[in-house]
Tab-separated table of C-alpha atoms in Angstrom:
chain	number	residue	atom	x	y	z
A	1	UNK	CA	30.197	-47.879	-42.415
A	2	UNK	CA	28.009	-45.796	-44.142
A	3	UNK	CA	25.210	-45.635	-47.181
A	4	UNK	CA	24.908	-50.159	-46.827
A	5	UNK	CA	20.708	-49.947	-46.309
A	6	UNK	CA	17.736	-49.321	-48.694
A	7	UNK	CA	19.104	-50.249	-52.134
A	8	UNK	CA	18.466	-54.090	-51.737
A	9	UNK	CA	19.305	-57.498	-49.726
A	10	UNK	CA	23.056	-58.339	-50.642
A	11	UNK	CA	23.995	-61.752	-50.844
A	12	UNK	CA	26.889	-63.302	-48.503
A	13	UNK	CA	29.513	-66.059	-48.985
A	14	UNK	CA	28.192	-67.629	-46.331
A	15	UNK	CA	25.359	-70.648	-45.523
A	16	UNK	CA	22.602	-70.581	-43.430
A	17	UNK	CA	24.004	-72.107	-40.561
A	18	UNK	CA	23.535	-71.273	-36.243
A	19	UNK	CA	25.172	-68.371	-34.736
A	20	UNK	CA	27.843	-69.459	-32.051
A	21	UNK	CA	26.312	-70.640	-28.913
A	22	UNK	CA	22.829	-71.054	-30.323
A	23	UNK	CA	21.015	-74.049	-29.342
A	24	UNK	CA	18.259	-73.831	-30.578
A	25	UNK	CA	17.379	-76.406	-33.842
A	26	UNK	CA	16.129	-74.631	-37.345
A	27	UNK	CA	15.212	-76.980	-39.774
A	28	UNK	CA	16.522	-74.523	-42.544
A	29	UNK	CA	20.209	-74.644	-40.880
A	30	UNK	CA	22.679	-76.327	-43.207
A	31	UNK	CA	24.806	-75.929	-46.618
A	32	UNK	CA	21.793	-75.116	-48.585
A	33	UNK	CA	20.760	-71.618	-48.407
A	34	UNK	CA	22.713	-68.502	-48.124
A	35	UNK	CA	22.405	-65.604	-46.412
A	36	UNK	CA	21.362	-62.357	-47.403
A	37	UNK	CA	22.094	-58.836	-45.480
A	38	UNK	CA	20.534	-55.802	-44.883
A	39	UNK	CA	17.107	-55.054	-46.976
A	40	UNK	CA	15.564	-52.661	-50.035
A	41	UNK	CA	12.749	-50.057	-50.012
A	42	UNK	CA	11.402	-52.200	-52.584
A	43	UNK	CA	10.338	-54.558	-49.663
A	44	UNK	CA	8.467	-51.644	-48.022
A	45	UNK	CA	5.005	-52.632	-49.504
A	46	UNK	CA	5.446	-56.346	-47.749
A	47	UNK	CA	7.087	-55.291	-44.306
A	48	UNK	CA	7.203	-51.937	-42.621
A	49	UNK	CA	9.644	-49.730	-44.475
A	50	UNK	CA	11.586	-49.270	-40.632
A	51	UNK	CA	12.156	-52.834	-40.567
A	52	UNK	CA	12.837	-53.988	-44.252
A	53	UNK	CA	16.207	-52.528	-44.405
A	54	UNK	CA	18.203	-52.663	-41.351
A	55	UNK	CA	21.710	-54.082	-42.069
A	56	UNK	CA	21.733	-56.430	-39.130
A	57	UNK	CA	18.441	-58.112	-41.502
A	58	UNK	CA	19.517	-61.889	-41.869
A	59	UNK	CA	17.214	-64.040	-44.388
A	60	UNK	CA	17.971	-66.832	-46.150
A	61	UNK	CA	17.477	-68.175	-49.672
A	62	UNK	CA	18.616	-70.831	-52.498
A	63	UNK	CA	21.769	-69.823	-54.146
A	64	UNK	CA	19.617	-69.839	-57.552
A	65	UNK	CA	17.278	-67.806	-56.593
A	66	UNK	CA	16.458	-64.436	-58.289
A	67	UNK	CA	14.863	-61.751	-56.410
A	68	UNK	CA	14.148	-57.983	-57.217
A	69	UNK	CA	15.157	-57.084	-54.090
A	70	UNK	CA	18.199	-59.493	-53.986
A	71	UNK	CA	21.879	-57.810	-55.422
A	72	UNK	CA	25.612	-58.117	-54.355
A	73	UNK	CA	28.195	-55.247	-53.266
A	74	UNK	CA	31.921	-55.259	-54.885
A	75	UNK	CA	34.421	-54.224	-52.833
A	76	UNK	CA	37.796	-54.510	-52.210
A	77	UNK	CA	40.203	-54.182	-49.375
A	78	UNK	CA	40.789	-50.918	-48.734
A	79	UNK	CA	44.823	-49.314	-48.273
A	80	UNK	CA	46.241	-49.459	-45.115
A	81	UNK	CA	47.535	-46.465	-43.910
A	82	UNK	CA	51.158	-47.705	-44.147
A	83	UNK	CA	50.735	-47.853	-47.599
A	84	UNK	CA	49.283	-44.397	-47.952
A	85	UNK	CA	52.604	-43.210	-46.314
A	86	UNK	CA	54.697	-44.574	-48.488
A	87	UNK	CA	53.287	-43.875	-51.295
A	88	UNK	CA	53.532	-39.590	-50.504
A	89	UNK	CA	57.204	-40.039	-49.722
């Protein structure tokens, strides 16, 4: 997967909640906030530009909340090769 870092934080369908196997308590876990991947240049004047946009970035926020920095990626599922096939026949 290529060209996913730099352009901003994309929002996920999914809540702020543990990864499996952690034990360890965060009082922001829950079905409140959502999660946000990755990370912009446009956060480079708050965080070092190396670390602000790594796609493994996980942050959380309000579903309402609007952030410069903050976007979402359409995409859909790509064609499977089976389908490719049949459609050159």
């Amino acid at each position: 997967l290529y060209d996913m870092a730099g352009n901003l934080f994309q929002w996920t369908s999914s809540w702020f909640l543990p990864y499996p196997g952690n034990k360890v308590p965060h009082p922001n876990f829950g079905k409140t906030l959502r999660v946000l991947r990755g990370g912009s240049f446009y956060d480079c004047s708050n965080y070092r530009c190396g670390i602000s946009f790594q796609t493994f970035n996980r942050i959380s926020l309000l579903p309402q909340t609007l952030a410069i920095s903050a976007g979402f990626r359409c995409a859909k599922p790509a064609r499977s090769n089976h389908n490719l096939k049949k459609e050159n026949k």
